[in-house]
């Protein structure tokens, strides 16, 4: 037959068969997915694991669960001891002082007159050794300084003020707060210990030697329950008298003086370790000898100094209003202010002076050179 090819026909039939089988396979998969045809059986779930509860702990005495416990044996308790005559009572709460009046007398506060009598002669001995007149204790201020000392130990604070919200604040204590204070964790520290610290302090000593100071007041307090167990206060502010010509005539002030020298049995031979501002930061030292001071009066600046011991130059650190640098800008400002108020220069020997030493000191100031010598005993 013209135009007919068996090869072409076979090829078309093969393609038709392939398409038919493909359609049948798709139909079978659709029926299987719809759930109309049975699938292979799912595997049986594994048997649950066997779990056993822990056995209960056996009861004491070989008992088994369900048996009654044996009765407890009779126990005779010992009779408590009879109270003795010594009865320890709970401490009474501290009385809260009134906010705007001087506190009542407290047995933990040293009496004002007693406190001043114990250190006033020593303070005046210090001043006399520097050629400065004696000061007197002001009775009207004593109770306020005792109140501020009590505030320091009761409130566990170390500051030249009193917190207005504190129950231990008083108006009289606030009036004494700007003066010197000393706090210690030792219960036995007193005004004599405080005075020794102030004399060894490069920034406290000039105020003790101020020739304008005429009256002072002291206070001391102790408290066994706080971090600060002792406090001492010295008012060196309200007793300053500045009269034209009177104060300037008393300068210069030299300590230790050329005639009295340094008595290491009465006054410290080393600089105070906890002075504020800290002069040892400026000097780059860990410790130093006791301060040697020159007070020239307001308006004069100390520029330099030198020190000889037994004829030999020794290293020393000069503190002055022109040169002092503290641990912070605030410390620097305070330190320079204290020194500048009296034109002071304070010299700290690198090593403490010893009994038997002969010392020569010289300060250069804007008013000229001042030098003197003194002995150590």
Short mmCIF file of C-alpha atoms in Angstrom, two decimals:
data_model
loop_
_atom_site.label_atom_id
_atom_site.label_comp_id
_atom_site.label_asym_id
_atom_site.label_seq_id
_atom_site.Cartn_x
_atom_site.Cartn_y
_atom_site.Cartn_z
CA UNK A 1 0.00 0.00 0.00
CA UNK A 2 1.39 3.29 -1.15
CA UNK A 3 2.41 5.66 1.74
CA UNK A 4 1.98 3.10 4.56
CA UNK A 5 4.99 2.23 6.80
CA UNK A 6 4.91 -0.63 9.28
CA UNK A 7 7.86 0.85 11.15
CA UNK A 8 6.04 4.10 11.74
CA UNK A 9 2.92 2.25 12.94
CA UNK A 10 4.92 0.16 15.43
CA UNK A 11 6.53 3.23 16.83
CA UNK A 12 3.17 4.94 17.35
CA UNK A 13 1.77 1.85 19.06
CA UNK A 14 4.74 1.67 21.43
CA UNK A 15 4.29 5.29 22.47
CA UNK A 16 0.58 4.73 23.04
CA UNK A 17 1.35 1.76 25.29
CA UNK A 18 3.83 3.80 27.33
CA UNK A 19 1.30 6.56 27.88
CA UNK A 20 -1.36 4.03 28.86
CA UNK A 21 0.89 2.42 31.46
CA UNK A 22 1.78 5.83 32.85
CA UNK A 23 -1.90 6.74 33.20
CA UNK A 24 -2.64 3.44 34.95
CA UNK A 25 0.24 4.01 37.39
CA UNK A 26 -1.02 7.49 38.24
CA UNK A 27 -4.52 6.16 38.77
CA UNK A 28 -3.24 3.42 41.10
CA UNK A 29 -1.25 5.93 43.16
CA UNK A 30 -4.27 8.18 43.47
CA UNK A 31 -6.48 5.34 44.73
CA UNK A 32 -3.76 4.29 47.20
CA UNK A 33 -3.41 7.81 48.56
CA UNK A 34 -7.19 8.09 48.97
CA UNK A 35 -7.20 4.91 51.03
CA UNK A 36 -9.30 2.92 48.58
CA UNK A 37 -6.60 0.30 48.16
CA UNK A 38 -5.13 -1.74 51.09
CA UNK A 39 -1.50 -0.94 51.94
CA UNK A 40 1.12 -3.02 53.71
CA UNK A 41 0.43 -3.73 57.38
CA UNK A 42 2.08 -1.33 59.83
CA UNK A 43 4.67 -2.70 62.12
CA UNK A 44 3.30 -3.64 65.50
CA UNK A 45 4.27 -1.12 68.18
CA UNK A 46 7.13 -2.23 70.37
CA UNK A 47 6.16 -3.53 73.77
CA UNK A 48 6.15 -0.92 76.52
CA UNK A 49 9.28 -0.99 78.71
CA UNK A 50 8.92 -2.68 82.05
CA UNK A 51 9.05 -0.17 84.92
CA UNK A 52 9.29 -1.13 88.56
CA UNK A 53 8.78 1.21 91.49
CA UNK A 54 11.70 1.35 93.91
CA UNK A 55 11.28 -0.78 96.95
CA UNK A 56 10.31 1.07 100.09
CA UNK A 57 13.00 1.46 102.70
CA UNK A 58 12.67 -1.12 105.43
CA UNK A 59 11.22 0.11 108.66
CA UNK A 60 13.55 0.13 111.67
CA UNK A 61 13.65 -2.91 113.87
CA UNK A 62 12.84 -5.33 111.03
CA UNK A 63 9.28 -4.05 110.66
CA UNK A 64 7.40 -4.61 107.47
CA UNK A 65 4.84 -2.33 105.96
CA UNK A 66 1.50 -2.58 107.75
CA UNK A 67 2.90 -3.43 111.17
CA UNK A 68 2.47 -1.04 114.06
CA UNK A 69 5.56 0.78 115.26
CA UNK A 70 6.74 -0.17 118.73
CA UNK A 71 6.00 2.34 121.46
CA UNK A 72 8.66 4.93 122.18
CA UNK A 73 10.54 4.45 125.44
CA UNK A 74 9.83 6.79 128.30
CA UNK A 75 12.42 9.59 128.46
CA UNK A 76 12.97 11.72 131.54
CA UNK A 77 14.05 15.22 130.55
CA UNK A 78 16.53 16.95 132.85
CA UNK A 79 15.13 19.81 134.89
CA UNK A 80 16.39 23.20 133.71
CA UNK A 81 18.74 24.92 136.14
CA UNK A 82 17.21 27.41 138.48
CA UNK A 83 17.87 31.04 137.52
CA UNK A 84 20.75 32.69 139.31
CA UNK A 85 20.87 36.16 140.79
CA UNK A 86 22.81 37.39 137.74
CA UNK A 87 20.20 38.30 135.16
CA UNK A 88 21.33 39.57 131.75
CA UNK A 89 18.90 42.16 130.51
CA UNK A 90 18.51 43.13 126.89
CA UNK A 91 20.25 46.41 126.16
CA UNK A 92 17.96 49.37 126.19
CA UNK A 93 17.58 51.22 122.89
CA UNK A 94 19.69 54.30 122.49
CA UNK A 95 17.87 57.52 123.21
CA UNK A 96 17.44 59.69 120.13
CA UNK A 97 18.74 63.21 120.75
CA UNK A 98 16.51 66.12 119.80
CA UNK A 99 17.23 67.43 116.33
CA UNK A 100 17.77 71.07 117.21
CA UNK A 101 19.25 71.08 120.69
CA UNK A 102 22.35 69.84 122.45
CA UNK A 103 22.03 66.16 123.38
CA UNK A 104 21.55 65.04 126.93
CA UNK A 105 24.51 63.84 128.96
CA UNK A 106 25.65 60.43 127.73
CA UNK A 107 27.93 58.20 129.82
CA UNK A 108 29.79 57.29 126.61
CA UNK A 109 30.80 60.91 126.09
CA UNK A 110 33.76 62.25 128.02
CA UNK A 111 32.85 65.31 130.02
CA UNK A 112 33.80 68.50 128.15
CA UNK A 113 35.85 70.04 130.96
CA UNK A 114 37.56 66.73 131.67
CA UNK A 115 38.47 66.31 128.01
CA UNK A 116 39.85 69.81 127.60
CA UNK A 117 41.85 69.57 130.82
CA UNK A 118 43.68 66.47 129.60
CA UNK A 119 45.04 67.92 126.35
CA UNK A 120 44.90 71.71 126.61
CA UNK A 121 48.30 71.92 128.38
CA UNK A 122 49.83 69.69 125.69
CA UNK A 123 48.38 71.86 122.91
CA UNK A 124 49.73 75.00 124.56
CA UNK A 125 53.11 73.31 125.00
CA UNK A 126 53.16 72.69 121.25
CA UNK A 127 52.30 76.31 120.52
CA UNK A 128 54.84 77.65 123.02
CA UNK A 129 57.54 75.59 121.32
CA UNK A 130 56.74 77.44 118.09
CA UNK A 131 56.71 80.84 119.80
CA UNK A 132 52.91 81.19 119.67
CA UNK A 133 50.66 82.32 122.52
CA UNK A 134 48.48 79.97 124.55
CA UNK A 135 44.80 79.31 123.83
CA UNK A 136 41.96 78.93 126.30
CA UNK A 137 39.13 76.40 126.39
CA UNK A 138 35.74 77.96 125.64
CA UNK A 139 33.17 76.36 128.00
CA UNK A 140 30.18 77.42 125.90
CA UNK A 141 31.40 75.37 122.92
CA UNK A 142 32.47 72.22 124.74
CA UNK A 143 29.07 70.50 124.82
CA UNK A 144 28.61 71.06 121.09
CA UNK A 145 31.99 69.48 120.29
CA UNK A 146 31.11 66.51 122.49
CA UNK A 147 27.84 66.26 120.55
CA UNK A 148 29.66 66.18 117.22
CA UNK A 149 32.04 63.51 118.53
CA UNK A 150 29.02 61.45 119.54
CA UNK A 151 27.46 61.99 116.10
CA UNK A 152 30.60 60.60 114.44
CA UNK A 153 30.58 57.34 116.44
CA UNK A 154 26.82 56.86 116.55
CA UNK A 155 26.28 57.56 112.84
CA UNK A 156 29.59 55.90 111.82
CA UNK A 157 30.49 58.95 109.75
CA UNK A 158 33.76 60.82 109.20
CA UNK A 159 32.91 64.31 108.01
CA UNK A 160 32.99 68.02 108.78
CA UNK A 161 29.21 68.25 108.88
CA UNK A 162 26.16 66.46 110.23
CA UNK A 163 23.52 64.84 108.05
CA UNK A 164 20.26 66.78 108.55
CA UNK A 165 18.16 63.59 108.53
CA UNK A 166 20.31 61.78 111.10
CA UNK A 167 18.67 61.21 114.51
CA UNK A 168 22.06 62.02 116.08
CA UNK A 169 22.36 65.48 114.54
CA UNK A 170 22.20 68.56 116.75
CA UNK A 171 22.56 72.26 116.11
CA UNK A 172 25.34 72.51 118.70
CA UNK A 173 27.20 69.60 117.10
CA UNK A 174 26.86 71.15 113.65
CA UNK A 175 28.49 74.35 114.94
CA UNK A 176 31.62 72.42 115.99
CA UNK A 177 31.75 70.19 112.90
CA UNK A 178 34.06 72.39 110.72
CA UNK A 179 36.97 71.89 113.15
CA UNK A 180 39.42 68.99 113.41
CA UNK A 181 38.04 65.50 113.95
CA UNK A 182 39.59 62.10 114.56
CA UNK A 183 37.82 58.73 114.36
CA UNK A 184 39.19 55.31 115.21
CA UNK A 185 38.07 51.69 115.31
CA UNK A 186 39.98 51.32 118.59
CA UNK A 187 37.78 51.79 121.67
CA UNK A 188 40.63 53.28 123.71
CA UNK A 189 41.57 56.15 121.39
CA UNK A 190 41.18 59.53 123.06
CA UNK A 191 41.99 63.21 122.65
CA UNK A 192 45.68 62.73 123.38
CA UNK A 193 45.89 60.19 120.55
CA UNK A 194 43.96 62.57 118.31
CA UNK A 195 46.26 65.49 119.12
CA UNK A 196 49.29 63.37 118.24
CA UNK A 197 47.69 62.58 114.88
CA UNK A 198 46.93 66.25 114.19
CA UNK A 199 50.48 67.33 115.09
CA UNK A 200 51.83 64.74 112.62
CA UNK A 201 49.45 65.89 109.90
CA UNK A 202 50.89 68.28 107.33
CA UNK A 203 47.53 70.05 106.88
CA UNK A 204 46.31 69.90 110.50
CA UNK A 205 49.50 71.20 112.13
CA UNK A 206 49.39 74.74 110.63
CA UNK A 207 45.92 75.30 112.09
CA UNK A 208 47.08 74.19 115.55
CA UNK A 209 49.89 76.76 115.32
CA UNK A 210 47.79 79.63 113.93
CA UNK A 211 48.78 82.73 115.97
CA UNK A 212 45.29 84.18 115.43
CA UNK A 213 43.72 81.31 117.40
CA UNK A 214 42.75 82.31 120.96
CA UNK A 215 39.98 79.90 122.05
CA UNK A 216 39.31 76.22 121.37
CA UNK A 217 36.85 73.51 122.39
CA UNK A 218 37.23 69.74 122.65
CA UNK A 219 34.89 66.77 122.46
CA UNK A 220 35.33 63.03 122.83
CA UNK A 221 32.94 60.07 122.50
CA UNK A 222 33.06 56.27 122.46
CA UNK A 223 30.68 53.64 121.13
CA UNK A 224 31.40 49.90 121.32
CA UNK A 225 28.73 48.97 118.78
CA UNK A 226 29.82 50.69 115.57
CA UNK A 227 32.65 50.68 113.06
CA UNK A 228 34.04 53.86 114.63
CA UNK A 229 34.43 53.20 118.35
CA UNK A 230 36.16 56.44 119.30
CA UNK A 231 35.96 60.02 118.09
CA UNK A 232 37.63 63.25 119.12
CA UNK A 233 36.87 66.79 117.97
CA UNK A 234 38.77 70.07 118.30
CA UNK A 235 37.20 73.40 117.32
CA UNK A 236 39.90 75.58 115.74
CA UNK A 237 37.57 77.81 113.72
CA UNK A 238 35.37 79.90 115.99
CA UNK A 239 38.28 81.06 118.15
CA UNK A 240 40.16 82.80 115.32
CA UNK A 241 40.59 86.52 115.95
CA UNK A 242 41.86 88.54 113.00
CA UNK A 243 42.78 92.10 113.98
CA UNK A 244 44.76 94.54 111.87
CA UNK A 245 48.45 94.28 112.74
CA UNK A 246 47.97 91.84 115.62
CA UNK A 247 48.17 88.60 113.65
CA UNK A 248 50.82 89.81 111.22
CA UNK A 249 53.08 90.76 114.12
CA UNK A 250 53.06 87.11 115.32
CA UNK A 251 54.44 85.75 112.04
CA UNK A 252 56.66 84.02 111.09
CA UNK A 253 55.92 80.86 113.07
CA UNK A 254 58.58 78.13 113.05
CA UNK A 255 58.03 74.54 114.15
CA UNK A 256 59.92 72.92 115.76
CA UNK A 257 61.17 76.16 117.25
CA UNK A 258 64.88 76.99 117.47
CA UNK A 259 64.87 76.99 121.27
CA UNK A 260 62.46 74.17 122.16
CA UNK A 261 63.34 71.72 119.39
CA UNK A 262 61.44 68.48 118.81
CA UNK A 263 60.61 66.27 121.77
CA UNK A 264 59.87 62.85 120.24
CA UNK A 265 58.65 61.61 123.62
CA UNK A 266 55.77 64.11 123.54
CA UNK A 267 55.16 64.65 119.82
CA UNK A 268 55.38 62.30 116.83
CA UNK A 269 58.61 61.72 114.92
CA UNK A 270 56.77 60.45 111.82
CA UNK A 271 54.13 61.97 109.59
CA UNK A 272 50.57 60.77 110.18
CA UNK A 273 49.79 57.86 107.87
CA UNK A 274 46.14 58.72 107.16
CA UNK A 275 46.32 62.49 106.69
CA UNK A 276 43.84 64.15 104.34
CA UNK A 277 44.66 65.48 101.86
CA UNK A 278 47.39 62.87 101.60
CA UNK A 279 50.78 64.62 101.37
CA UNK A 280 52.57 61.34 100.61
CA UNK A 281 50.86 61.22 97.21
CA UNK A 282 52.50 64.52 96.31
CA UNK A 283 55.85 63.33 97.63
CA UNK A 284 55.70 59.87 96.06
CA UNK A 285 56.53 58.29 99.43
CA UNK A 286 55.06 55.50 101.51
CA UNK A 287 56.05 57.16 104.78
CA UNK A 288 57.93 60.23 105.97
CA UNK A 289 59.23 62.04 109.00
CA UNK A 290 57.17 64.46 111.08
CA UNK A 291 56.39 67.82 109.45
CA UNK A 292 58.63 70.85 109.83
CA UNK A 293 56.55 73.97 109.29
CA UNK A 294 57.04 77.64 108.51
CA UNK A 295 54.05 80.00 108.63
CA UNK A 296 54.78 83.36 107.02
CA UNK A 297 51.28 84.79 107.15
CA UNK A 298 48.66 85.55 104.49
CA UNK A 299 49.96 86.92 101.21
CA UNK A 300 53.36 85.17 101.31
CA UNK A 301 54.23 82.07 99.26
CA UNK A 302 56.92 79.51 100.02
CA UNK A 303 58.97 78.64 96.92
CA UNK A 304 61.65 76.22 98.08
CA UNK A 305 63.34 74.58 101.07
CA UNK A 306 66.39 72.58 102.09
CA UNK A 307 67.21 70.36 105.06
CA UNK A 308 70.42 69.25 106.75
CA UNK A 309 70.72 66.72 109.56
CA UNK A 310 73.98 66.64 111.50
CA UNK A 311 75.55 68.81 108.83
CA UNK A 312 74.61 66.57 105.91
CA UNK A 313 71.94 67.37 103.28
CA UNK A 314 69.02 64.93 103.48
CA UNK A 315 66.08 64.47 101.09
CA UNK A 316 62.83 66.15 102.06
CA UNK A 317 59.54 66.94 100.34
CA UNK A 318 58.13 70.48 100.29
CA UNK A 319 54.39 71.19 100.45
CA UNK A 320 53.29 74.72 99.59
CA UNK A 321 50.34 76.55 98.10
CA UNK A 322 52.32 76.92 94.87
CA UNK A 323 53.40 73.30 94.46
CA UNK A 324 51.12 70.82 96.26
CA UNK A 325 49.35 68.27 94.07
CA UNK A 326 46.94 65.87 95.75
CA UNK A 327 45.35 62.63 94.66
CA UNK A 328 42.53 64.58 92.98
CA UNK A 329 41.69 68.11 91.91
CA UNK A 330 39.57 68.48 95.05
CA UNK A 331 42.43 67.34 97.30
CA UNK A 332 44.79 69.75 95.56
CA UNK A 333 42.39 72.65 96.09
CA UNK A 334 41.87 71.87 99.79
CA UNK A 335 45.58 71.37 100.49
CA UNK A 336 46.63 74.56 98.72
CA UNK A 337 43.86 76.47 100.50
CA UNK A 338 45.06 75.38 103.95
CA UNK A 339 48.68 76.24 103.17
CA UNK A 340 47.89 79.49 101.40
CA UNK A 341 45.71 80.79 104.26
CA UNK A 342 48.84 81.31 106.39
CA UNK A 343 51.58 81.45 103.75
CA UNK A 344 52.75 78.06 104.99
CA UNK A 345 55.45 75.72 103.82
CA UNK A 346 55.64 72.21 105.27
CA UNK A 347 58.75 70.09 104.84
CA UNK A 348 58.57 66.29 105.24
CA UNK A 349 61.93 64.53 105.72
CA UNK A 350 62.04 61.26 103.83
CA UNK A 351 63.12 59.53 107.06
CA UNK A 352 62.01 60.31 110.64
CA UNK A 353 64.33 62.43 112.76
CA UNK A 354 65.95 60.71 115.74
CA UNK A 355 66.84 61.79 119.23
CA UNK A 356 70.26 63.46 119.21
CA UNK A 357 69.94 64.85 115.67
CA UNK A 358 70.86 68.45 114.99
CA UNK A 359 68.73 69.89 112.22
CA UNK A 360 69.18 72.92 109.97
CA UNK A 361 66.26 74.04 107.79
CA UNK A 362 65.93 76.86 105.27
CA UNK A 363 62.85 78.09 103.39
CA UNK A 364 62.82 80.40 100.39
CA UNK A 365 59.73 82.64 100.31
CA UNK A 366 58.44 85.62 98.37
CA UNK A 367 59.29 87.71 101.46
CA UNK A 368 62.87 86.45 101.71
CA UNK A 369 64.76 83.46 103.07
CA UNK A 370 63.99 82.13 106.56
CA UNK A 371 66.24 79.58 108.24
CA UNK A 372 66.85 78.17 111.72
CA UNK A 373 68.23 75.13 113.50
CA UNK A 374 66.84 72.92 116.25
CA UNK A 375 67.70 69.80 118.17
CA UNK A 376 65.82 66.52 118.58
CA UNK A 377 65.56 64.96 122.02
#
